[in-house]
Coordinates of C-alpha atoms and ligand atoms in Angstrom, one line a residue:
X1 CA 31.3 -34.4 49.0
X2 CA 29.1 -31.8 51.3
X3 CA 26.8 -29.2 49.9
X4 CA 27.9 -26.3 49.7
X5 CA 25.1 -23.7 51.0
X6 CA 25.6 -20.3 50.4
X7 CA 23.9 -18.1 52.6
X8 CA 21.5 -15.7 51.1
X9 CA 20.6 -11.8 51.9
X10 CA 19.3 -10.7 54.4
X11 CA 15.6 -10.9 53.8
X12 CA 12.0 -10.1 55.0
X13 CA 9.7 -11.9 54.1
X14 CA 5.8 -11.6 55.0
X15 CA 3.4 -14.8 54.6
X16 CA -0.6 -13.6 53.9
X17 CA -2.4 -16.6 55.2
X18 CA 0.8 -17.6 57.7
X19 CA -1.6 -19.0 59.9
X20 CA -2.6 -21.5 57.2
X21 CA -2.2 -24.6 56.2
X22 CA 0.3 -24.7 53.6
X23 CA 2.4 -22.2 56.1
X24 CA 1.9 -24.5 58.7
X25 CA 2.9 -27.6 57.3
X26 CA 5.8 -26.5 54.0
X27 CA 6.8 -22.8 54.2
X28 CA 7.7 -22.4 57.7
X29 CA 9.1 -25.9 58.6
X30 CA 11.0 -25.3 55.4
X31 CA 12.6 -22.0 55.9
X32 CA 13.2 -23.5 60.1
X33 CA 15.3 -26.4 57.4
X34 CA 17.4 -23.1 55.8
X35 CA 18.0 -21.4 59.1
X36 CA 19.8 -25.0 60.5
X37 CA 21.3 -25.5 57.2
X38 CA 23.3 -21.8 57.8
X39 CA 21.3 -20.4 54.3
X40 CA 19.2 -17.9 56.3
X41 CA 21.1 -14.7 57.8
X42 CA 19.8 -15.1 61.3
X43 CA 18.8 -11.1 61.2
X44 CA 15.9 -12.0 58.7
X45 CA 12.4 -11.4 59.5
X46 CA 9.8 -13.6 58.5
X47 CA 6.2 -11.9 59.4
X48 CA 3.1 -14.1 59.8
X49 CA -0.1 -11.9 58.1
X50 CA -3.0 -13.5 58.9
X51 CA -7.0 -13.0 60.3
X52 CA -6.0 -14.3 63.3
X53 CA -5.9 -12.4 66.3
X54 CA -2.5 -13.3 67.2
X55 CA 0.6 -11.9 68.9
X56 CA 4.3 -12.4 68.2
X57 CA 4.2 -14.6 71.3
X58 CA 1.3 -16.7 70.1
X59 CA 2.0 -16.9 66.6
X60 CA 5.7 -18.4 67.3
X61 CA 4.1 -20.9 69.6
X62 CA 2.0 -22.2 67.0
X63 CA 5.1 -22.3 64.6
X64 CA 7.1 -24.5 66.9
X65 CA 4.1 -26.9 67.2
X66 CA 4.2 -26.9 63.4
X67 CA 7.5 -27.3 63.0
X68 CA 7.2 -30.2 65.6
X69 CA 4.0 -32.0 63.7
X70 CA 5.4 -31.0 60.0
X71 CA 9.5 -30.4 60.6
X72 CA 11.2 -33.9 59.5
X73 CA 14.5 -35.1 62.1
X74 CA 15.7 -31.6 62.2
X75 CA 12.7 -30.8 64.3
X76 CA 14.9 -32.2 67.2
X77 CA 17.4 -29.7 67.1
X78 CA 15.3 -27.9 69.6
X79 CA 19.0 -25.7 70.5
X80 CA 18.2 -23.9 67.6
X81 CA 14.3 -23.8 67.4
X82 CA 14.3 -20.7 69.7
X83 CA 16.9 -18.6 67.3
X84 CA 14.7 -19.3 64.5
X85 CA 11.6 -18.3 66.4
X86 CA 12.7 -14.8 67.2
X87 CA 13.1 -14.1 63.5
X88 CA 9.0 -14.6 63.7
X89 CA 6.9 -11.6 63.7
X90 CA 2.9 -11.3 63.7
X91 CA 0.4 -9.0 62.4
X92 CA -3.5 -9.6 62.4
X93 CA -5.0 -8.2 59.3
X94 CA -7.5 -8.5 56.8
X95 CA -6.8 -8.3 52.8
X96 CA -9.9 -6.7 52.6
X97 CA -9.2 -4.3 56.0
X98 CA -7.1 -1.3 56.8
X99 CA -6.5 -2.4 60.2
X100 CA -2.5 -3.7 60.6
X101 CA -1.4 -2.2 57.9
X102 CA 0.7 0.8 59.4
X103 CA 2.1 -1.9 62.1
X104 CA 3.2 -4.2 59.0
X105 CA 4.6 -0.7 57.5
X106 CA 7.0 -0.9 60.4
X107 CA 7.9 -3.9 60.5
X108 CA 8.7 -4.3 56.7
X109 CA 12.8 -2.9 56.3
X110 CA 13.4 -0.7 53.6
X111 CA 17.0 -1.9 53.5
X112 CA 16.8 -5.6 53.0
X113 CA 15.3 -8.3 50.5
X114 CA 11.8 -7.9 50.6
X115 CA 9.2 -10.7 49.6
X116 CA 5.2 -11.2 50.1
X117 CA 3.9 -14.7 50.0
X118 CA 0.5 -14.5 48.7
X119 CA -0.6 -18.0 50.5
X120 CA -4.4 -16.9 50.7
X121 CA -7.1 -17.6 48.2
X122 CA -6.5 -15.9 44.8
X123 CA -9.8 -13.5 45.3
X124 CA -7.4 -12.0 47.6
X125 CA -4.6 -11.3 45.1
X126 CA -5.5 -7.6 44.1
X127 CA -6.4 -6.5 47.9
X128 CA -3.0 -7.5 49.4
X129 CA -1.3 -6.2 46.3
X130 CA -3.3 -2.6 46.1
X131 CA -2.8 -2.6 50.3
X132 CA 1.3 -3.2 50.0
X133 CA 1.4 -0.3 47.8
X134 CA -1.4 2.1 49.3
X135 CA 0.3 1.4 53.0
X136 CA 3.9 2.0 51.1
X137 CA 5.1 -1.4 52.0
X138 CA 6.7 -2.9 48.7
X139 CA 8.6 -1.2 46.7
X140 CA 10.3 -1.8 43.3
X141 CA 12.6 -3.8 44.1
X142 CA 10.2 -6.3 45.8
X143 CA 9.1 -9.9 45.5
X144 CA 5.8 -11.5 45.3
X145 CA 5.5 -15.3 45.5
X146 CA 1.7 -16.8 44.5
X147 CA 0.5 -19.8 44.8
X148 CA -1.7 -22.3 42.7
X149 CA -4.6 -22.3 41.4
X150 CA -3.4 -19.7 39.0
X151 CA -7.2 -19.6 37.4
X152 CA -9.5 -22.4 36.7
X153 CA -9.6 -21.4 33.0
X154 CA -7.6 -18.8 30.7
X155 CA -9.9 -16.0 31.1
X156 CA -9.7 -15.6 34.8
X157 CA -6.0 -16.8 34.5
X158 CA -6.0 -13.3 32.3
X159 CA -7.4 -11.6 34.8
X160 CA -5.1 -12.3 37.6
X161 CA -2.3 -11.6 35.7
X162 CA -3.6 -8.2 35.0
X163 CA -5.0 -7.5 38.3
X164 CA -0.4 -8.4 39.5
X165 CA 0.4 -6.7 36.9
X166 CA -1.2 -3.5 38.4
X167 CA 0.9 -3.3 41.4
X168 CA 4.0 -5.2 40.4
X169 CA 6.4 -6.1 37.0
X170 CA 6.8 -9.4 36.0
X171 CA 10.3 -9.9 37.0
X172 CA 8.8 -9.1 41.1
X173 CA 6.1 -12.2 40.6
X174 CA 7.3 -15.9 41.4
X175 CA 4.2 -17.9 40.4
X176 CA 5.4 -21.5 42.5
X177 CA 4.5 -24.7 41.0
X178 CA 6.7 -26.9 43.2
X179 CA 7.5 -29.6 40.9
X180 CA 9.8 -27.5 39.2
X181 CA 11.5 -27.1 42.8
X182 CA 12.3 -31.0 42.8
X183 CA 15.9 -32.4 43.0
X184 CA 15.4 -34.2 40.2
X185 CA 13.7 -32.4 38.1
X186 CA 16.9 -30.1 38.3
X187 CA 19.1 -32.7 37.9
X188 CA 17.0 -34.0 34.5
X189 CA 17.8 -30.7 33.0
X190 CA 21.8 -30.9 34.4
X191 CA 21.8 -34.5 32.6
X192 CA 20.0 -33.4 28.9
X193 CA 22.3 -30.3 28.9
X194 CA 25.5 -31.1 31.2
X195 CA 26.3 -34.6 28.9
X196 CA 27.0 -34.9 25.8
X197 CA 24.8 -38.5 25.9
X198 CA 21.9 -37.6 25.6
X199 CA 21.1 -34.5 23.6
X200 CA 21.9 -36.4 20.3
X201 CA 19.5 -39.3 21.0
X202 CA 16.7 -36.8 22.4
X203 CA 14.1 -37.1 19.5
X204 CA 11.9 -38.6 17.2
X205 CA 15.0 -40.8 15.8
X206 CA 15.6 -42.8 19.1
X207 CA 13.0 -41.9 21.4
X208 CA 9.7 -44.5 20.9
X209 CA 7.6 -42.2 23.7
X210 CA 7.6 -40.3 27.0
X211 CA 5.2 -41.2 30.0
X212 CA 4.7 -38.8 32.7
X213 CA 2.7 -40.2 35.6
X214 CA 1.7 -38.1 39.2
X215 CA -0.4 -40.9 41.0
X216 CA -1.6 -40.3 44.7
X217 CA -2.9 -42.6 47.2
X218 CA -4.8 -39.5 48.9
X219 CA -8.9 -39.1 48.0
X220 CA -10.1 -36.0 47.9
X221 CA -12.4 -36.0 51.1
X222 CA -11.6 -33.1 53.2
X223 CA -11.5 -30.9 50.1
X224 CA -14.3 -32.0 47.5
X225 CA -16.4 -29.3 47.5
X226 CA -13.0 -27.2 46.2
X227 CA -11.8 -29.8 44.2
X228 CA -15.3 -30.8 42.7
X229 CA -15.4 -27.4 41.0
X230 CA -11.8 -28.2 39.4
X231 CA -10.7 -31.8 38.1
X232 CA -7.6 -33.7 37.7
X233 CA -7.2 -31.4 34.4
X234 CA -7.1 -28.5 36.6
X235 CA -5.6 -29.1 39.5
X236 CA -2.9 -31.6 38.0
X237 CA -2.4 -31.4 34.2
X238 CA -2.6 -27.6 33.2
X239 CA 0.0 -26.7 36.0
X240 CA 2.8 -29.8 37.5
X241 CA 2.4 -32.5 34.4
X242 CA 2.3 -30.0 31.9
X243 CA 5.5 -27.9 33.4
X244 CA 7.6 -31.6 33.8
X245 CA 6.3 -32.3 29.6
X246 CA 7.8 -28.8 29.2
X247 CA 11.1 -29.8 30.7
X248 CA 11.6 -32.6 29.0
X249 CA 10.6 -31.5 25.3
X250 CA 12.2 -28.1 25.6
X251 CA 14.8 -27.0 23.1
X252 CA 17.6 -26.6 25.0
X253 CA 18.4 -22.9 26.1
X254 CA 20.7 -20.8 25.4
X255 CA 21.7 -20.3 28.8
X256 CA 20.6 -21.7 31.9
X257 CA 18.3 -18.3 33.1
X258 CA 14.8 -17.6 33.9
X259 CA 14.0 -16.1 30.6
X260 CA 16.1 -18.7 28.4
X261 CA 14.4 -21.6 29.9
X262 CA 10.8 -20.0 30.2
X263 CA 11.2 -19.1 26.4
X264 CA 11.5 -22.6 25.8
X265 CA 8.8 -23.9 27.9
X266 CA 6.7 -21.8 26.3
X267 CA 7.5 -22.9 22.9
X268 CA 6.8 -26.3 24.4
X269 CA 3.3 -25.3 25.3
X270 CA 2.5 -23.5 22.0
X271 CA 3.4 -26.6 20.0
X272 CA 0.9 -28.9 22.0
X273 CA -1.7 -30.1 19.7
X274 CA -5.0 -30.4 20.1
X275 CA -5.9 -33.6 21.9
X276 CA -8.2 -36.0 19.9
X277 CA -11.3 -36.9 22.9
X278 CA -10.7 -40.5 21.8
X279 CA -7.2 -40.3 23.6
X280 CA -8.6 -39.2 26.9
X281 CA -9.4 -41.2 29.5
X282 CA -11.2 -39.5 32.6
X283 CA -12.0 -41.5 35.5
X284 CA -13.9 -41.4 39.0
X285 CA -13.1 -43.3 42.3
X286 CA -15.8 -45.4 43.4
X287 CA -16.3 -46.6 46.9
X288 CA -14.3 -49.6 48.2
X289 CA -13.7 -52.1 51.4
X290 CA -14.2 -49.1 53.7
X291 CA -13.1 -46.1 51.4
X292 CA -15.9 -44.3 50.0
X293 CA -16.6 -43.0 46.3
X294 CA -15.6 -39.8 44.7
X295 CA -19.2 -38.8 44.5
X296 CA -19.7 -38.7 48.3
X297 CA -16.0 -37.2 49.1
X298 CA -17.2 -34.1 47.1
X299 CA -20.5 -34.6 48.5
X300 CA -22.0 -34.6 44.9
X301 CA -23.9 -37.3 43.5
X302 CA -24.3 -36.2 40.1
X303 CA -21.0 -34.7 39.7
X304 CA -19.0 -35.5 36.4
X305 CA -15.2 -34.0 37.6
X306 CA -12.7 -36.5 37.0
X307 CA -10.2 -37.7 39.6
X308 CA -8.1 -39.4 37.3
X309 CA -7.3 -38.5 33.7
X310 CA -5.0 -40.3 31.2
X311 CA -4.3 -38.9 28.2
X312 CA -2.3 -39.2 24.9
X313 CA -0.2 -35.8 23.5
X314 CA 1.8 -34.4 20.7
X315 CA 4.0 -31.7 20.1
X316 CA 4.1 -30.9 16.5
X317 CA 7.7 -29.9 15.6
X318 CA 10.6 -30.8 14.1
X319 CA 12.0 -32.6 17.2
X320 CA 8.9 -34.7 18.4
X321 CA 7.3 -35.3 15.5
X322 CA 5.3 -38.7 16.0
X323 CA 6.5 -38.9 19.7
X324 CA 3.2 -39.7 21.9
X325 CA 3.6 -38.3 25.2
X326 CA 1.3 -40.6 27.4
X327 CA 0.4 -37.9 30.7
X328 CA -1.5 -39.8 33.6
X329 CA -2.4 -38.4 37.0
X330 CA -5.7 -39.5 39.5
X331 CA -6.2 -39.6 43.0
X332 CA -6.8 -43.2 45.3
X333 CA -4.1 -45.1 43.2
X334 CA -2.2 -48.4 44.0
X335 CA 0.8 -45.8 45.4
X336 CA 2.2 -42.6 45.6
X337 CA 4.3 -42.3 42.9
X338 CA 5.6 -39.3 40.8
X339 CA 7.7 -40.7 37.4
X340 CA 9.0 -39.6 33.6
X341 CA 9.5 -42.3 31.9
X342 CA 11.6 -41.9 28.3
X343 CA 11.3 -44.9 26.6
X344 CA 14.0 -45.3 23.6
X345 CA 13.6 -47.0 20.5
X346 CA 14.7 -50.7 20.1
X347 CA 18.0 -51.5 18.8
X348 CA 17.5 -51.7 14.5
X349 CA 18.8 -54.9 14.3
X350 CA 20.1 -57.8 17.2
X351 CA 23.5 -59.4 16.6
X352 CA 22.6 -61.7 19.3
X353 CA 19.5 -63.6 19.3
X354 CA 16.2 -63.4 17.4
X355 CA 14.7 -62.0 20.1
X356 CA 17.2 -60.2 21.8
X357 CA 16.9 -57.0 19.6
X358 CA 13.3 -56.2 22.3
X359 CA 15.7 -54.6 24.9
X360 CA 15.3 -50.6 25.6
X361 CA 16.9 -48.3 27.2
X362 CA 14.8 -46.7 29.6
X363 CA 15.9 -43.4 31.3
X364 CA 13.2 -43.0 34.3
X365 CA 13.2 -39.8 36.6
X366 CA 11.5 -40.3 39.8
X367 CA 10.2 -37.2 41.4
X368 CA 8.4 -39.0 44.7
X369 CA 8.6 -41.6 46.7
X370 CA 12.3 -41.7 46.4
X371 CA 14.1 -38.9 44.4
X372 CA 16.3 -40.3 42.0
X373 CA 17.0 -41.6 38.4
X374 CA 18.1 -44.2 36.8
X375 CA 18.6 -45.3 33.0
X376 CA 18.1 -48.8 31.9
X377 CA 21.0 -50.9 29.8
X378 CA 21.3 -53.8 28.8
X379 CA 24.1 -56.4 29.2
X380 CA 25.5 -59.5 29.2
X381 CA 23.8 -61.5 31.9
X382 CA 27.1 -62.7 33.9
X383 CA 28.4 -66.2 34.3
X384 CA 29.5 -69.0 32.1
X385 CA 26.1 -70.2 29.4
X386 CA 27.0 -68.5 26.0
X387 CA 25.6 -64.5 25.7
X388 CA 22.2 -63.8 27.3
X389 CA 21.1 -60.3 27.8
X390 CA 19.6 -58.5 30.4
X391 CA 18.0 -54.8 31.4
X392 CA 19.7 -54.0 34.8
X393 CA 19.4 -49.9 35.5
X394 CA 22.1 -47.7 35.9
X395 CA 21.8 -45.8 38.8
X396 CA 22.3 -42.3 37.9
X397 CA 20.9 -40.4 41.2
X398 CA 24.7 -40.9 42.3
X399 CA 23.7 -40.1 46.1
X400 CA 26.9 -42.5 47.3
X401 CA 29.0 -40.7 45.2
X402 CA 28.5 -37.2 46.4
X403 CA 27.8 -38.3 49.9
X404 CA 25.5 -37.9 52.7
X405 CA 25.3 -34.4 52.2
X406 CA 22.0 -31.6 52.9
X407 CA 20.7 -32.0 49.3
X408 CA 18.6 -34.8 50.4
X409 CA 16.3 -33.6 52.3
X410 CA 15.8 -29.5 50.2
X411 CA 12.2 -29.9 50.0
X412 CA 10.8 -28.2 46.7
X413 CA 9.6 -25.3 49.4
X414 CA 12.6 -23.9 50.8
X415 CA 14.4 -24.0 47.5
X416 CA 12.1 -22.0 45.9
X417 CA 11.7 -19.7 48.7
X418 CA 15.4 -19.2 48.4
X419 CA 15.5 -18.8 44.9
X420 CA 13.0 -16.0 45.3
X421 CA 15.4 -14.4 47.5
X422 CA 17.5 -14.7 45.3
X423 CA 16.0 -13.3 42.5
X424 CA 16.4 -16.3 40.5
X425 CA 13.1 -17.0 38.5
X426 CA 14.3 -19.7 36.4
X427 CA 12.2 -22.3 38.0
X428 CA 9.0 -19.9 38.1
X429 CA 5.9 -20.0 35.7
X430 CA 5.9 -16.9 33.7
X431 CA 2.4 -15.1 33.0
X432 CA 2.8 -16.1 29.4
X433 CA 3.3 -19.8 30.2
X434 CA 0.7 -20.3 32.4
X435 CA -1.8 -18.4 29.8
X436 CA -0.5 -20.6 27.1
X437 CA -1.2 -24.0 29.3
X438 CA -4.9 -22.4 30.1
X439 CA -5.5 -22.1 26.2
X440 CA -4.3 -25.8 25.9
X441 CA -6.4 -26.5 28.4
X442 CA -9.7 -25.2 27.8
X443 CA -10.8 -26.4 24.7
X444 CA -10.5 -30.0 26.0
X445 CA -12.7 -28.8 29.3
X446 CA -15.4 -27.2 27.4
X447 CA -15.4 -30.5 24.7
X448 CA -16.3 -32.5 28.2
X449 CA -19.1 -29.8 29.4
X450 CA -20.5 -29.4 25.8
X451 CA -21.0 -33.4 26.0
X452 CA -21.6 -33.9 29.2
X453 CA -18.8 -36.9 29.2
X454 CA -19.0 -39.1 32.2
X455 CA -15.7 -40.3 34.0
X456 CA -15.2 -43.9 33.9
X457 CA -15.4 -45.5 37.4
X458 CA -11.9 -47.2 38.8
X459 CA -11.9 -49.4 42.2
X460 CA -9.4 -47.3 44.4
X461 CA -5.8 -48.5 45.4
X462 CA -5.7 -49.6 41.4
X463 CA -4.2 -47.8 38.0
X464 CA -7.2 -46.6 37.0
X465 CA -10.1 -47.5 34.6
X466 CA -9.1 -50.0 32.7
X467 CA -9.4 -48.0 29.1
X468 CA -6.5 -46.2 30.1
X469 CA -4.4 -49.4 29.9
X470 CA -5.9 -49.8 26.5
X471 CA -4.9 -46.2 25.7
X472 CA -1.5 -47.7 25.4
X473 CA -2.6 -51.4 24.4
X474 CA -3.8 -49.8 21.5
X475 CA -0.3 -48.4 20.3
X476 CA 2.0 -51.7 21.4
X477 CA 2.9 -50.2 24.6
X478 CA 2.1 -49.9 28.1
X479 CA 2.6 -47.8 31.1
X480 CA 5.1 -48.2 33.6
X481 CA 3.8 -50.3 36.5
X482 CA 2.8 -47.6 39.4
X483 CA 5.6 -48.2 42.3
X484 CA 6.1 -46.0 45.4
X485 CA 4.2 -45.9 48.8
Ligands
NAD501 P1 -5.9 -22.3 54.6 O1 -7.4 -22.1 54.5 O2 -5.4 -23.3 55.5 O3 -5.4 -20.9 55.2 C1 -5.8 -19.6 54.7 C2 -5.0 -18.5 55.3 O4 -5.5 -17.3 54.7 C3 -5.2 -18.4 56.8 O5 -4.0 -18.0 57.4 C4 -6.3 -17.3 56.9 O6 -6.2 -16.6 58.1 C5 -5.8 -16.4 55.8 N1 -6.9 -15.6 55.3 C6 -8.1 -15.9 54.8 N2 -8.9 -14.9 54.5 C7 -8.1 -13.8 54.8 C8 -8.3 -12.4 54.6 N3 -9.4 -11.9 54.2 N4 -7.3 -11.6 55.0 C9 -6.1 -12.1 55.5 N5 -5.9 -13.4 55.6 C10 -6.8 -14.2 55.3 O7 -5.4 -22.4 53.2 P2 -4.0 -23.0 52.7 O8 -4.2 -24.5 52.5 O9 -2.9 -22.6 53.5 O10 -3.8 -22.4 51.2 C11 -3.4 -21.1 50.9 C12 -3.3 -20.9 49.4 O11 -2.3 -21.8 48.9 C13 -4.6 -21.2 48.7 O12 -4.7 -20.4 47.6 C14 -4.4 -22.7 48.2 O13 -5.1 -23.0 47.1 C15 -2.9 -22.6 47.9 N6 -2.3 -24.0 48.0 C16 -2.3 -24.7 49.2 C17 -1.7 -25.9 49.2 C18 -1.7 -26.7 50.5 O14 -1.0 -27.8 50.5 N7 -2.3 -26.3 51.5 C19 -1.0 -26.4 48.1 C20 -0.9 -25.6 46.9 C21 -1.6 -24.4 46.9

């Protein structure tokens, strides 16, 4: 079976900061992956907005070198690099400025899809948005995409939101969290609400507990003196675990809309309880066999931020009543390895053997290395020797069955870009959400500052300080070993 891709509008669509990193290296490489896979009209505009003194001529040169460091194998179909590049425009300006403006003004159709990505430092926020509108640029009927850090705490989180909700409504902002843009993560929500399986067994009756794990390989040199001021909490937890906890727990929604599901998340986030400090775990990478320590990555010998933070949960309602939900995430792990793990109760009682009743069904959803899911079962081992069981999983990604088709390599990105062209918000943060997440948040924050509490060290390329693993120990369990690259 081949994807189906149905083109979208025409668009325009201007990137603030397109000279950036995250341009560089997932926006533009992505929408290069639309424009081959026939999704983007070829009469689009995309419009790089950036300080950099730049023509259209230079700016497209240093999109086909990005597209030939960043692209994947489609950056060899060089026949239609060229098309793509003459959909690029350039204009130098500052947020804080007034030059640029009137050229952007013209360049900017009335007529089409418009969309602003905001992929610039959120100080920058209310300038580009107060510019669009002073420079009549955006309309109504325009889009705004921003990107995280949405805040470092609920108060400025509040702020933001009202300096947006100034210029635009809340149905014209896309706030991106790219987890949400995952494969997977789509096709969890098609499996809870598409089968009748699983819906039935989704609570505290069958399911034992729910591990969400986001471990990377990467340290944090490069970027510490940003990342010292924000924490694994921060930059991990309140946004991309907490959005995949919502989207598992969820009710399910009436409908499968941006305001039917964000309802629902929201709930999600409002029943969090308040996390005892006992079932936190926050660790720091210390130096290894040529890696160095946390401490001199963010070039802060005293600092306390955690790179790695495990952590137990509850949601108090009817549905997860008793249900931990074990969240883990830290930088310089054993692998690269994104994973929900829903762990099922064991069987009440085993026809077969004593000890055969310790089998579970396990339904894992990995987001990274390695899209895909699959659901443990158990079975009769095969071959002659009288009934032994064993766990064998069930492959549920399904990616012979619907053939070597152009969903495998969607990147989170371009689908999201897409959606926003779309005007599909569904798989957006809403201003609510991410305020509700901030006020989860911060009370567990200030409880660290107010005791000064000092991360655990953990030798890099491992899981992590070793009271995490007795953060499960403790309750009979234990995580999922950490697999991926
Ligand atoms: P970057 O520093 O590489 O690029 C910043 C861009 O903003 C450049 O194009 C620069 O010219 C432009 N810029 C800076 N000041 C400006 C001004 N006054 N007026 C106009 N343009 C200005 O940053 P980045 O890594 O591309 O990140 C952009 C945003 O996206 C940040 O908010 C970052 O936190 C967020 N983000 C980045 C990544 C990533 O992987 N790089 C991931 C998630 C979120």
């Amino acid at each position: 079976m081949v994807a189906r891709v149905i083109p979208v509008e025409t668009f325009d669509l201007v990137i603030f900061g397109g000279t950036g990193d995250l341009a560089r290296r997932k926006i533009l490489p992505g929408l290069f992956r639309r424009f081959l896979a026939g999704q983007m009209p070829h009469d689009s505009r995309i419009v790089g907005a950036a300080r950099s003194d730049l023509d259209a001529a230079g700016y497209r040169e240093m999109i086909k070198d990005a597209i030939a460091e960043f692209g994947g194998s489609e950056k060899k179909e060089t026949g239609q690099i060229d098309a793509f590049l003459a959909c690029l425009q350039y204009v130098p300006i500052d947020a804080k400025g007034d030059g640029g403006w009137d050229d952007m003004a013209k360049l900017v159709r009335k007529d089409v899809v418009q969309a602003f990505y905001f992929s610039v430092a959120p100080s920058l926020f209310g300038d580009l948005a107060e510019r669009l509108h002073k420079y009549k640029i955006a309309n109504k009927k325009s889009r705004i995409v921003v990107e995280k850090p949405f805040g470092r705490d609920l108060e400025s989180a509040e702020a933001l939101n009202a300096t947006l909700a100034d210029h635009f409504r809340e149905d014209q902002i896309y706030r991106i969290d790219h987890y949400l843009g995952k494969e997977t993560v789509q096709n969890l929500m098609a499996v809870r609400f598409g089968n009748i399986l699983f819906e039935p067994l989704w609570n505290n009756h069958y399911i034992d507990h729910i591990q969400i794990t986001v471990a990377e390989t990467v340290s944090v040199a490069g970027r510490g003196a940003y990342y010292d001021r924000s924490g694994a909490m921060r930059d991990m937890v309140q946004n991309h675990l907490m959005q995949l906890l919502c989207l598992i727990a969820m009710e399910p929604p009436s409908q499968f809309g941006a305001d039917s599901v964000r309802d629902e998340k929201l709930k999600v986030i409002r029943a969090l309880q308040g996390v005892d400090p006992h079932h936190i775990v926050r660790g720091q990478y210390d130096a290894g066999k040529g890696t160095t320590s946390y401490r001199q990555d963010a070039e802060n010998e005293r600092s306390f931020t955690e790179s790695f933070i495990a952590m137990k949960c509850h949601i108090a309602n009817w549905r997860w009543a008793g249900v931990p939900f074990y969240l883990r995430t830290g930088k310089m792990m054993k692998a690269r390895s994104s994973e929900i793990t829903v762990v099922f109760k064991e069987i009440g009682h085993s026809i077969f053997s004593e000890n055969d009743n310790a089998h579970r069904n396990i339904l894992s959803i990995r987001l990274q290395p390695n899209e895909g899911m699959d659901l443990q079962v158990t079975i009769k081992e095969p071959g002659p020797g009288g009934m032994r069981l064993v766990d064998v999983p069930l492959d549920m990604t399904f990616a012979e069955a619907l053939g070597d088709s152009d969903v495998e390599v969607t990147d989170a990105y371009e689908r999201l870009i897409m959606d926003v062209i779309r005007g599909d918000q569904t798989l957006f943060m809403r201003g609510d959400e991410v305020e509700a997440a901030w006020a989860w948040t911060d009370p567990i924050i200030e409880g660290w500052e107010a005791r000064n509490d000092v991360p655990k060290l953990y030798d890099p390329g491992s899981s992590g300080p070793e009271d995490a693993l007795m953060l499960l120990h403790r309750d009979g369990r234990k995580w999922r070993e950490i697999k991926g690259e």
